[in-house]
């Protein structure tokens, strides 16, 4: 059997595309951050106890956790409904009377677009720099500091609501992700429909917002401030709702702060620079310096994309590669400075000054 010239070209093109995508991943997630100092482990010199709850299927690879966290501190739960929500709720219900000081709830992947971009979208580095004392003091901390998507006002819950079943039928029980305003509109419709089921006696808030994507820290006190019976109700709702897995997960994605942050907090959107400073000890000198870092990072990302396009077209991209190296050195320097500043200012930071809601 022979391979035609056309088929051979298609195979070659496909391989080239796959290699380019692999290289883009490496450039996006592993290049500029390599020069930054990383703590050897996440065992901190505090007496704060913690458990890492990972939403993962038996086939998911969570070996990246090895060497960073004591095995006894990591538990994995399978989430068969509501994306990661059921996994988190299962842990809370089962461990309610035997909780550590803080519980860190995360997904099963080390690298993901929704992890903190300041730390190379890398969960290991996020948890390495996480200020345990701070998150214990405030009770609830969304691990994502970057606003988009989710802040400053993800869901605007105005207008009439239909029943949960009607919402499920109108939006489709197995519907996938949709883009832009259509996605938000459907989320709002569903949230209004099920709010009374989830939170009987609590009026529908005008707005629900926090950074996506359901990865956060909660203290023992915050979890136990909610009666276990209510957690059982939440778990039953996830298991029994006619909503699709995707929509049930979205409901919880913008509900955790209402349940755990105290006093019915509906909007958890601290300034990005404050979130990184208080939560991770990466402190930029004012809003302008933070905006400068974001602008530099966006330019570097555009250069990475251009580099991939260039080498995919057969050019060696040497000029772009050199420019990209310079840009990434600049990013390294800015983040190193922020971490040094944060370490120097650690003793003077006052968690009571951390504002969880900032409306532009």
Tab-separated table of N, CA and C in Angstrom, residues 168-326:
chain	number	residue	atom	x	y	z
A	168	UNK	N	-34.171	24.000	33.265
A	168	UNK	CA	-33.373	22.912	32.702
A	168	UNK	C	-33.848	22.565	31.309
A	169	UNK	N	-35.174	22.556	31.125
A	169	UNK	CA	-35.704	22.196	29.818
A	169	UNK	C	-35.435	23.274	28.788
A	170	UNK	N	-35.545	24.538	29.203
A	170	UNK	CA	-35.389	25.629	28.242
A	170	UNK	C	-33.946	25.811	27.808
A	171	UNK	N	-33.005	25.446	28.673
A	171	UNK	CA	-31.600	25.628	28.329
A	171	UNK	C	-30.936	24.357	27.844
A	172	UNK	N	-31.605	23.229	28.056
A	172	UNK	CA	-31.031	21.968	27.598
A	172	UNK	C	-30.270	21.273	28.703
A	173	UNK	N	-30.642	20.046	28.999
A	173	UNK	CA	-30.059	19.339	30.135
A	173	UNK	C	-28.628	18.898	29.876
A	174	UNK	N	-28.222	18.853	28.639
A	174	UNK	CA	-26.858	18.414	28.334
A	174	UNK	C	-26.112	19.460	27.523
A	175	UNK	N	-26.536	20.723	27.669
A	175	UNK	CA	-25.944	21.778	26.850
A	175	UNK	C	-24.481	21.986	27.217
A	176	UNK	N	-23.656	22.292	26.247
A	176	UNK	CA	-22.241	22.563	26.485
A	176	UNK	C	-22.012	24.036	26.708
A	177	UNK	N	-20.775	24.428	26.666
A	177	UNK	CA	-20.413	25.822	26.878
A	177	UNK	C	-20.826	26.674	25.684
A	178	UNK	N	-21.241	27.878	25.949
A	178	UNK	CA	-21.554	28.841	24.903
A	178	UNK	C	-20.793	30.107	25.216
A	179	UNK	N	-20.706	31.004	24.278
A	179	UNK	CA	-19.830	32.159	24.431
A	179	UNK	C	-20.582	33.445	24.748
A	180	UNK	N	-19.849	34.378	25.372
A	180	UNK	CA	-20.269	35.762	25.498
A	180	UNK	C	-21.557	35.974	26.253
A	181	UNK	N	-22.328	36.970	25.797
A	181	UNK	CA	-23.527	37.379	26.511
A	181	UNK	C	-24.577	36.284	26.548
A	182	UNK	N	-24.609	35.421	25.535
A	182	UNK	CA	-25.577	34.325	25.531
A	182	UNK	C	-25.322	33.390	26.706
A	183	UNK	N	-24.061	33.099	26.958
A	183	UNK	CA	-23.697	32.240	28.082
A	183	UNK	C	-24.147	32.862	29.393
A	184	UNK	N	-23.827	34.141	29.602
A	184	UNK	CA	-24.191	34.811	30.843
A	184	UNK	C	-25.702	34.882	31.001
A	185	UNK	N	-26.424	35.127	29.909
A	185	UNK	CA	-27.874	35.209	29.972
A	185	UNK	C	-28.475	33.884	30.428
A	186	UNK	N	-27.962	32.782	29.901
A	186	UNK	CA	-28.472	31.475	30.300
A	186	UNK	C	-28.120	31.164	31.748
A	187	UNK	N	-26.932	31.533	32.162
A	187	UNK	CA	-26.547	31.327	33.554
A	187	UNK	C	-27.468	32.111	34.486
A	188	UNK	N	-27.785	33.333	34.119
A	188	UNK	CA	-28.671	34.159	34.931
A	188	UNK	C	-30.057	33.542	35.022
A	189	UNK	N	-30.570	33.043	33.908
A	189	UNK	CA	-31.883	32.402	33.891
A	189	UNK	C	-31.911	31.204	34.830
A	190	UNK	N	-30.888	30.390	34.753
A	190	UNK	CA	-30.816	29.199	35.594
A	190	UNK	C	-30.672	29.576	37.064
A	191	UNK	N	-29.795	30.523	37.373
A	191	UNK	CA	-29.570	30.902	38.762
A	191	UNK	C	-30.844	31.450	39.395
A	192	UNK	N	-31.561	32.293	38.672
A	192	UNK	CA	-32.814	32.827	39.208
A	192	UNK	C	-33.823	31.714	39.456
A	193	UNK	N	-33.808	30.715	38.593
A	193	UNK	CA	-34.770	29.625	38.705
A	193	UNK	C	-34.508	28.737	39.916
A	194	UNK	N	-33.248	28.526	40.245
A	194	UNK	CA	-32.928	27.553	41.296
A	194	UNK	C	-32.557	28.203	42.625
A	195	UNK	N	-32.476	29.514	42.680
A	195	UNK	CA	-32.033	30.179	43.898
A	195	UNK	C	-32.883	29.780	45.101
A	196	UNK	N	-34.184	29.799	44.940
A	196	UNK	CA	-35.070	29.450	46.043
A	196	UNK	C	-34.924	28.012	46.494
A	197	UNK	N	-34.563	27.127	45.576
A	197	UNK	CA	-34.330	25.729	45.938
A	197	UNK	C	-33.070	25.586	46.788
A	198	UNK	N	-32.033	26.303	46.401
A	198	UNK	CA	-30.757	26.222	47.113
A	198	UNK	C	-30.769	26.992	48.429
A	199	UNK	N	-31.358	28.169	48.404
A	199	UNK	CA	-31.282	29.071	49.555
A	199	UNK	C	-32.675	29.545	49.968
A	200	UNK	N	-33.528	28.643	50.419
A	200	UNK	CA	-34.875	29.060	50.830
A	200	UNK	C	-34.812	30.091	51.951
A	201	UNK	N	-35.618	31.127	51.813
A	201	UNK	CA	-35.640	32.181	52.817
A	201	UNK	C	-34.677	33.313	52.552
A	202	UNK	N	-33.795	33.143	51.569
A	202	UNK	CA	-32.848	34.200	51.212
A	202	UNK	C	-33.288	34.842	49.894
A	203	UNK	N	-33.526	36.147	49.893
A	203	UNK	CA	-33.937	36.806	48.647
A	203	UNK	C	-32.854	36.715	47.583
A	204	UNK	N	-33.275	36.712	46.328
A	204	UNK	CA	-32.324	36.665	45.226
A	204	UNK	C	-31.507	37.954	45.217
A	205	UNK	N	-30.195	37.870	45.225
A	205	UNK	CA	-29.371	39.087	45.192
A	205	UNK	C	-29.428	39.742	43.822
A	206	UNK	N	-29.102	41.001	43.765
A	206	UNK	CA	-29.108	41.689	42.474
A	206	UNK	C	-27.936	41.253	41.608
A	207	UNK	N	-26.821	40.872	42.250
A	207	UNK	CA	-25.614	40.502	41.510
A	207	UNK	C	-24.879	39.375	42.225
A	208	UNK	N	-24.298	38.477	41.438
A	208	UNK	CA	-23.381	37.467	41.955
A	208	UNK	C	-22.096	37.540	41.137
A	209	UNK	N	-20.968	37.609	41.811
A	209	UNK	CA	-19.710	37.725	41.074
A	209	UNK	C	-18.532	37.276	41.917
A	210	UNK	N	-17.617	36.600	41.278
A	210	UNK	CA	-16.289	36.316	41.796
A	210	UNK	C	-15.484	35.742	40.633
A	211	UNK	N	-14.166	35.769	40.710
A	211	UNK	CA	-13.378	35.184	39.623
A	211	UNK	C	-13.713	33.702	39.456
A	212	UNK	N	-13.753	33.241	38.210
A	212	UNK	CA	-13.978	31.824	37.990
A	212	UNK	C	-12.791	31.046	38.560
A	213	UNK	N	-12.646	29.843	38.794
A	213	UNK	CA	-13.427	28.749	38.276
A	213	UNK	C	-13.535	27.674	39.360
A	214	UNK	N	-14.031	28.076	40.534
A	214	UNK	CA	-14.257	27.153	41.651
A	214	UNK	C	-12.986	26.505	42.187
A	215	UNK	N	-11.987	27.317	42.482
A	215	UNK	CA	-10.811	26.866	43.228
A	215	UNK	C	-10.587	27.886	44.341
A	216	UNK	N	-10.603	27.435	45.584
A	216	UNK	CA	-10.610	28.386	46.691
A	216	UNK	C	-10.128	27.724	47.973
A	217	UNK	N	-9.973	28.566	49.005
A	217	UNK	CA	-9.597	28.104	50.338
A	217	UNK	C	-10.696	28.520	51.306
A	218	UNK	N	-11.040	27.628	52.228
A	218	UNK	CA	-12.019	27.956	53.261
A	218	UNK	C	-11.485	27.493	54.611
A	219	UNK	N	-11.719	28.296	55.618
A	219	UNK	CA	-11.276	27.924	56.962
A	219	UNK	C	-12.296	26.988	57.603
A	220	UNK	N	-11.854	26.303	58.645
A	220	UNK	CA	-12.760	25.428	59.391
A	220	UNK	C	-13.941	26.223	59.935
A	221	UNK	N	-13.652	27.421	60.429
A	221	UNK	CA	-14.725	28.238	61.002
A	221	UNK	C	-15.758	28.625	59.953
A	222	UNK	N	-15.307	28.949	58.754
A	222	UNK	CA	-16.239	29.339	57.691
A	222	UNK	C	-17.119	28.174	57.267
A	223	UNK	N	-16.526	26.998	57.173
A	223	UNK	CA	-17.310	25.817	56.785
A	223	UNK	C	-18.323	25.474	57.863
A	224	UNK	N	-17.894	25.521	59.121
A	224	UNK	CA	-18.796	25.148	60.211
A	224	UNK	C	-19.787	26.245	60.575
A	225	UNK	N	-19.591	27.439	60.036
A	225	UNK	CA	-20.597	28.486	60.235
A	225	UNK	C	-21.890	28.110	59.526
A	226	UNK	N	-21.791	27.196	58.579
A	226	UNK	CA	-22.958	26.668	57.867
A	226	UNK	C	-23.295	25.316	58.484
A	227	UNK	N	-24.513	25.124	58.992
A	227	UNK	CA	-24.872	23.848	59.614
A	227	UNK	C	-24.675	22.671	58.657
A	228	UNK	N	-24.272	21.534	59.206
A	228	UNK	CA	-24.041	20.354	58.369
A	228	UNK	C	-25.303	19.965	57.606
A	229	UNK	N	-26.457	20.170	58.209
A	229	UNK	CA	-27.708	19.831	57.539
A	229	UNK	C	-27.874	20.625	56.250
A	230	UNK	N	-27.398	21.851	56.262
A	230	UNK	CA	-27.492	22.659	55.045
A	230	UNK	C	-26.525	22.138	53.981
A	231	UNK	N	-25.343	21.685	54.409
A	231	UNK	CA	-24.414	21.085	53.451
A	231	UNK	C	-25.008	19.818	52.850
A	232	UNK	N	-25.719	19.044	53.660
A	232	UNK	CA	-26.401	17.858	53.139
A	232	UNK	C	-27.449	18.249	52.109
A	233	UNK	N	-28.138	19.345	52.372
A	233	UNK	CA	-29.126	19.864	51.415
A	233	UNK	C	-28.452	20.258	50.105
A	234	UNK	N	-27.324	20.933	50.202
A	234	UNK	CA	-26.600	21.333	48.984
A	234	UNK	C	-26.180	20.104	48.173
A	235	UNK	N	-25.665	19.087	48.865
A	235	UNK	CA	-25.240	17.878	48.154
A	235	UNK	C	-26.424	17.191	47.484
A	236	UNK	N	-27.532	17.111	48.178
A	236	UNK	CA	-28.727	16.487	47.596
A	236	UNK	C	-29.202	17.263	46.381
A	237	UNK	N	-29.118	18.583	46.463
A	237	UNK	CA	-29.556	19.393	45.320
A	237	UNK	C	-28.714	19.084	44.092
A	238	UNK	N	-27.400	19.018	44.254
A	238	UNK	CA	-26.527	18.724	43.114
A	238	UNK	C	-26.855	17.357	42.528
A	239	UNK	N	-27.091	16.376	43.387
A	239	UNK	CA	-27.373	15.023	42.911
A	239	UNK	C	-28.724	14.914	42.214
A	240	UNK	N	-29.696	15.696	42.663
A	240	UNK	CA	-31.065	15.529	42.184
A	240	UNK	C	-31.516	16.548	41.146
A	241	UNK	N	-30.794	17.638	40.969
A	241	UNK	CA	-31.246	18.661	40.026
A	241	UNK	C	-31.309	18.112	38.604
A	242	UNK	N	-32.333	18.504	37.848
A	242	UNK	CA	-32.409	18.095	36.438
A	242	UNK	C	-31.458	18.883	35.545
A	243	UNK	N	-30.791	19.875	36.116
A	243	UNK	CA	-29.838	20.647	35.321
A	243	UNK	C	-28.692	19.759	34.838
A	244	UNK	N	-28.097	20.150	33.731
A	244	UNK	CA	-26.928	19.433	33.224
A	244	UNK	C	-25.764	19.581	34.190
A	245	UNK	N	-24.796	18.716	34.036
A	245	UNK	CA	-23.570	18.787	34.828
A	245	UNK	C	-22.947	20.171	34.726
A	246	UNK	N	-22.917	20.711	33.509
A	246	UNK	CA	-22.276	22.001	33.269
A	246	UNK	C	-22.997	23.128	33.995
A	247	UNK	N	-24.326	23.179	33.880
A	247	UNK	CA	-25.068	24.263	34.517
A	247	UNK	C	-25.081	24.118	36.036
A	248	UNK	N	-25.176	22.892	36.542
A	248	UNK	CA	-25.128	22.701	37.992
A	248	UNK	C	-23.791	23.192	38.542
A	249	UNK	N	-22.726	22.937	37.793
A	249	UNK	CA	-21.416	23.429	38.205
A	249	UNK	C	-21.326	24.938	38.159
A	250	UNK	N	-21.933	25.528	37.133
A	250	UNK	CA	-21.906	26.996	37.015
A	250	UNK	C	-22.659	27.658	38.162
A	251	UNK	N	-23.759	27.057	38.573
A	251	UNK	CA	-24.507	27.597	39.707
A	251	UNK	C	-23.595	27.698	40.926
A	252	UNK	N	-22.829	26.643	41.180
A	252	UNK	CA	-21.957	26.650	42.347
A	252	UNK	C	-20.730	27.518	42.157
A	253	UNK	N	-20.297	27.676	40.930
A	253	UNK	CA	-19.122	28.509	40.668
A	253	UNK	C	-19.309	29.929	41.193
A	254	UNK	N	-20.549	30.407	41.155
A	254	UNK	CA	-20.829	31.769	41.629
A	254	UNK	C	-21.681	31.770	42.896
A	255	UNK	N	-21.621	30.630	43.644
A	255	UNK	CA	-22.365	30.514	44.891
A	255	UNK	C	-21.455	30.307	46.096
A	256	UNK	N	-20.266	29.776	45.872
A	256	UNK	CA	-19.385	29.471	47.001
A	256	UNK	C	-19.153	30.677	47.902
A	257	UNK	N	-18.936	31.844	47.316
A	257	UNK	CA	-18.652	33.019	48.151
A	257	UNK	C	-19.865	33.394	48.993
A	258	UNK	N	-21.070	33.182	48.478
A	258	UNK	CA	-22.292	33.494	49.222
A	258	UNK	C	-22.410	32.596	50.449
A	259	UNK	N	-21.989	31.356	50.310
A	259	UNK	CA	-22.107	30.382	51.393
A	259	UNK	C	-20.962	30.500	52.398
A	260	UNK	N	-19.748	30.770	51.914
A	260	UNK	CA	-18.567	30.653	52.770
A	260	UNK	C	-17.924	31.967	53.213
A	261	UNK	N	-18.155	33.051	52.495
A	261	UNK	CA	-17.436	34.292	52.806
A	261	UNK	C	-18.081	35.105	53.921
A	262	UNK	N	-19.229	34.663	54.417
A	262	UNK	CA	-19.850	35.324	55.554
A	262	UNK	C	-20.821	36.415	55.184
A	263	UNK	N	-21.887	36.524	55.968
A	263	UNK	CA	-22.877	37.594	55.816
A	263	UNK	C	-23.471	37.655	54.409
A	264	UNK	N	-23.632	36.512	53.779
A	264	UNK	CA	-24.265	36.488	52.465
A	264	UNK	C	-23.533	37.312	51.427
A	265	UNK	N	-22.207	37.206	51.384
A	265	UNK	CA	-21.414	37.956	50.405
A	265	UNK	C	-21.802	37.528	48.999
A	266	UNK	N	-22.204	38.470	48.184
A	266	UNK	CA	-22.599	38.150	46.810
A	266	UNK	C	-21.512	38.478	45.798
A	267	UNK	N	-20.647	39.436	46.120
A	267	UNK	CA	-19.573	39.839	45.208
A	267	UNK	C	-18.226	39.713	45.910
A	268	UNK	N	-17.358	38.854	45.352
A	268	UNK	CA	-16.011	38.673	45.896
A	268	UNK	C	-15.026	39.050	44.799
A	269	UNK	N	-14.758	40.337	44.685
A	269	UNK	CA	-13.907	40.857	43.613
A	269	UNK	C	-12.910	41.876	44.162
A	270	UNK	N	-11.914	41.424	44.924
A	270	UNK	CA	-10.890	42.365	45.387
A	270	UNK	C	-10.064	42.858	44.210
A	271	UNK	N	-9.422	44.002	44.370
A	271	UNK	CA	-8.501	44.460	43.338
A	271	UNK	C	-7.467	43.367	43.079
A	272	UNK	N	-7.126	43.159	41.832
A	272	UNK	CA	-6.194	42.086	41.484
A	272	UNK	C	-4.870	42.223	42.229
A	273	UNK	N	-4.327	43.435	42.257
A	273	UNK	CA	-3.024	43.628	42.910
A	273	UNK	C	-3.116	43.358	44.408
A	274	UNK	N	-4.237	43.700	45.034
A	274	UNK	CA	-4.415	43.429	46.460
A	274	UNK	C	-4.542	41.931	46.718
A	275	UNK	N	-5.240	41.253	45.845
A	275	UNK	CA	-5.412	39.805	45.963
A	275	UNK	C	-4.065	39.100	45.918
A	276	UNK	N	-3.231	39.484	44.957
A	276	UNK	CA	-1.904	38.874	44.844
A	276	UNK	C	-1.012	39.239	46.028
A	277	UNK	N	-1.134	40.460	46.505
A	277	UNK	CA	-0.280	40.910	47.606
A	277	UNK	C	-0.664	40.226	48.917
A	278	UNK	N	-1.922	40.313	49.295
A	278	UNK	CA	-2.361	39.723	50.556
A	278	UNK	C	-2.351	38.200	50.499
A	279	UNK	N	-2.811	37.649	49.391
A	279	UNK	CA	-2.965	36.201	49.307
A	279	UNK	C	-1.700	35.441	48.988
A	280	UNK	N	-0.794	36.066	48.211
A	280	UNK	CA	0.397	35.350	47.745
A	280	UNK	C	1.716	36.058	48.064
A	281	UNK	N	1.647	37.237	48.641
A	281	UNK	CA	2.875	37.946	48.975
A	281	UNK	C	3.610	38.509	47.782
A	282	UNK	N	2.890	38.720	46.671
A	282	UNK	CA	3.477	39.348	45.480
A	282	UNK	C	2.920	40.760	45.392
A	283	UNK	N	3.669	41.729	45.901
A	283	UNK	CA	3.143	43.077	46.085
A	283	UNK	C	3.761	44.068	45.098
A	284	UNK	N	2.925	44.604	44.241
A	284	UNK	CA	3.366	45.630	43.299
A	284	UNK	C	3.196	46.996	43.956
A	285	UNK	N	4.045	47.928	43.526
A	285	UNK	CA	4.050	49.253	44.143
A	285	UNK	C	3.014	50.138	43.466
A	286	UNK	N	1.761	49.941	43.856
A	286	UNK	CA	0.684	50.748	43.306
A	286	UNK	C	0.026	50.129	42.091
A	287	UNK	N	-1.115	50.700	41.739
A	287	UNK	CA	-1.910	50.194	40.617
A	287	UNK	C	-1.178	50.349	39.291
A	288	UNK	N	-0.421	51.434	39.135
A	288	UNK	CA	0.288	51.662	37.868
A	288	UNK	C	1.306	50.556	37.592
A	289	UNK	N	2.046	50.160	38.615
A	289	UNK	CA	3.050	49.108	38.415
A	289	UNK	C	2.383	47.776	38.072
A	290	UNK	N	1.246	47.513	38.713
A	290	UNK	CA	0.502	46.289	38.393
A	290	UNK	C	0.002	46.319	36.954
A	291	UNK	N	-0.525	47.447	36.523
A	291	UNK	CA	-1.004	47.562	35.146
A	291	UNK	C	0.155	47.437	34.162
A	292	UNK	N	1.326	47.941	34.537
A	292	UNK	CA	2.506	47.798	33.678
A	292	UNK	C	2.874	46.329	33.502
A	293	UNK	N	2.777	45.564	34.605
A	293	UNK	CA	3.079	44.128	34.484
A	293	UNK	C	2.080	43.446	33.560
A	294	UNK	N	0.806	43.749	33.716
A	294	UNK	CA	-0.211	43.121	32.864
A	294	UNK	C	0.018	43.452	31.400
A	295	UNK	N	0.343	44.705	31.135
A	295	UNK	CA	0.601	45.113	29.753
A	295	UNK	C	1.819	44.381	29.190
A	296	UNK	N	2.869	44.262	29.996
A	296	UNK	CA	4.074	43.557	29.544
A	296	UNK	C	3.783	42.080	29.301
A	297	UNK	N	2.958	41.474	30.149
A	297	UNK	CA	2.625	40.058	29.991
A	297	UNK	C	1.788	39.828	28.740
A	298	UNK	N	0.863	40.745	28.462
A	298	UNK	CA	0.037	40.627	27.260
A	298	UNK	C	0.883	40.762	25.997
A	299	UNK	N	1.852	41.669	26.024
A	299	UNK	CA	2.746	41.826	24.874
A	299	UNK	C	3.595	40.571	24.671
A	300	UNK	N	4.070	39.997	25.771
A	300	UNK	CA	4.871	38.776	25.671
A	300	UNK	C	4.039	37.632	25.109
A	301	UNK	N	2.783	37.557	25.518
A	301	UNK	CA	1.912	36.504	25.000
A	301	UNK	C	1.685	36.676	23.505
A	302	UNK	N	1.513	37.913	23.068
A	302	UNK	CA	1.349	38.176	21.632
A	302	UNK	C	2.609	37.770	20.868
A	303	UNK	N	3.768	38.017	21.472
A	303	UNK	CA	5.025	37.628	20.836
A	303	UNK	C	5.154	36.110	20.759
A	304	UNK	N	4.691	35.399	21.784
A	304	UNK	CA	4.715	33.935	21.742
A	304	UNK	C	3.873	33.426	20.581
A	305	UNK	N	2.693	34.010	20.436
A	305	UNK	CA	1.810	33.604	19.342
A	305	UNK	C	2.450	33.884	17.985
A	306	UNK	N	3.067	35.064	17.864
A	306	UNK	CA	3.737	35.414	16.599
A	306	UNK	C	4.888	34.451	16.306
A	307	UNK	N	5.598	34.073	17.349
A	307	UNK	CA	6.733	33.158	17.169
A	307	UNK	C	6.265	31.798	16.641
A	308	UNK	N	5.169	31.296	17.210
A	308	UNK	CA	4.622	30.014	16.751
A	308	UNK	C	4.199	30.106	15.295
A	309	UNK	N	3.531	31.205	14.953
A	309	UNK	CA	3.095	31.395	13.568
A	309	UNK	C	4.295	31.444	12.628
A	310	UNK	N	5.341	32.124	13.065
A	310	UNK	CA	6.536	32.281	12.226
A	310	UNK	C	7.229	30.948	11.967
A	311	UNK	N	7.466	30.175	13.020
A	311	UNK	CA	8.183	28.910	12.827
A	311	UNK	C	7.308	27.874	12.135
A	312	UNK	N	5.983	28.004	12.284
A	312	UNK	CA	5.088	27.092	11.570
A	312	UNK	C	5.160	27.330	10.073
A	313	UNK	N	5.519	28.559	9.695
A	313	UNK	CA	5.635	28.901	8.278
A	313	UNK	C	6.992	28.581	7.688
A	314	UNK	N	7.874	27.992	8.475
A	314	UNK	CA	9.172	27.577	7.955
A	314	UNK	C	10.327	28.476	8.323
A	315	UNK	N	10.059	29.640	8.918
A	315	UNK	CA	11.124	30.558	9.336
A	315	UNK	C	11.692	30.085	10.678
A	316	UNK	N	12.963	30.330	10.938
A	316	UNK	CA	13.539	29.901	12.217
A	316	UNK	C	13.149	30.823	13.369
A	317	UNK	N	12.621	32.012	13.057
A	317	UNK	CA	12.117	32.917	14.086
A	317	UNK	C	13.160	33.389	15.065
A	318	UNK	N	14.418	33.421	14.671
A	318	UNK	CA	15.498	33.764	15.602
A	318	UNK	C	15.355	35.175	16.166
A	319	UNK	N	14.931	36.113	15.326
A	319	UNK	CA	14.784	37.493	15.792
A	319	UNK	C	13.677	37.589	16.834
A	320	UNK	N	12.533	36.962	16.528
A	320	UNK	CA	11.419	36.986	17.471
A	320	UNK	C	11.787	36.279	18.773
A	321	UNK	N	12.522	35.183	18.660
A	321	UNK	CA	12.913	34.432	19.844
A	321	UNK	C	13.771	35.290	20.767
A	322	UNK	N	14.668	36.069	20.190
A	322	UNK	CA	15.524	36.945	20.984
A	322	UNK	C	14.695	38.028	21.662
A	323	UNK	N	13.753	38.623	20.911
A	323	UNK	CA	12.894	39.656	21.483
A	323	UNK	C	12.026	39.082	22.602
A	324	UNK	N	11.541	37.857	22.383
A	324	UNK	CA	10.714	37.209	23.396
A	324	UNK	C	11.515	36.944	24.663
A	325	UNK	N	12.763	36.536	24.498
A	325	UNK	CA	13.621	36.297	25.656
A	325	UNK	C	13.815	37.555	26.484
A	326	UNK	N	13.996	38.686	25.797
A	326	UNK	CA	14.154	39.966	26.496
A	326	UNK	C	12.881	40.335	27.252
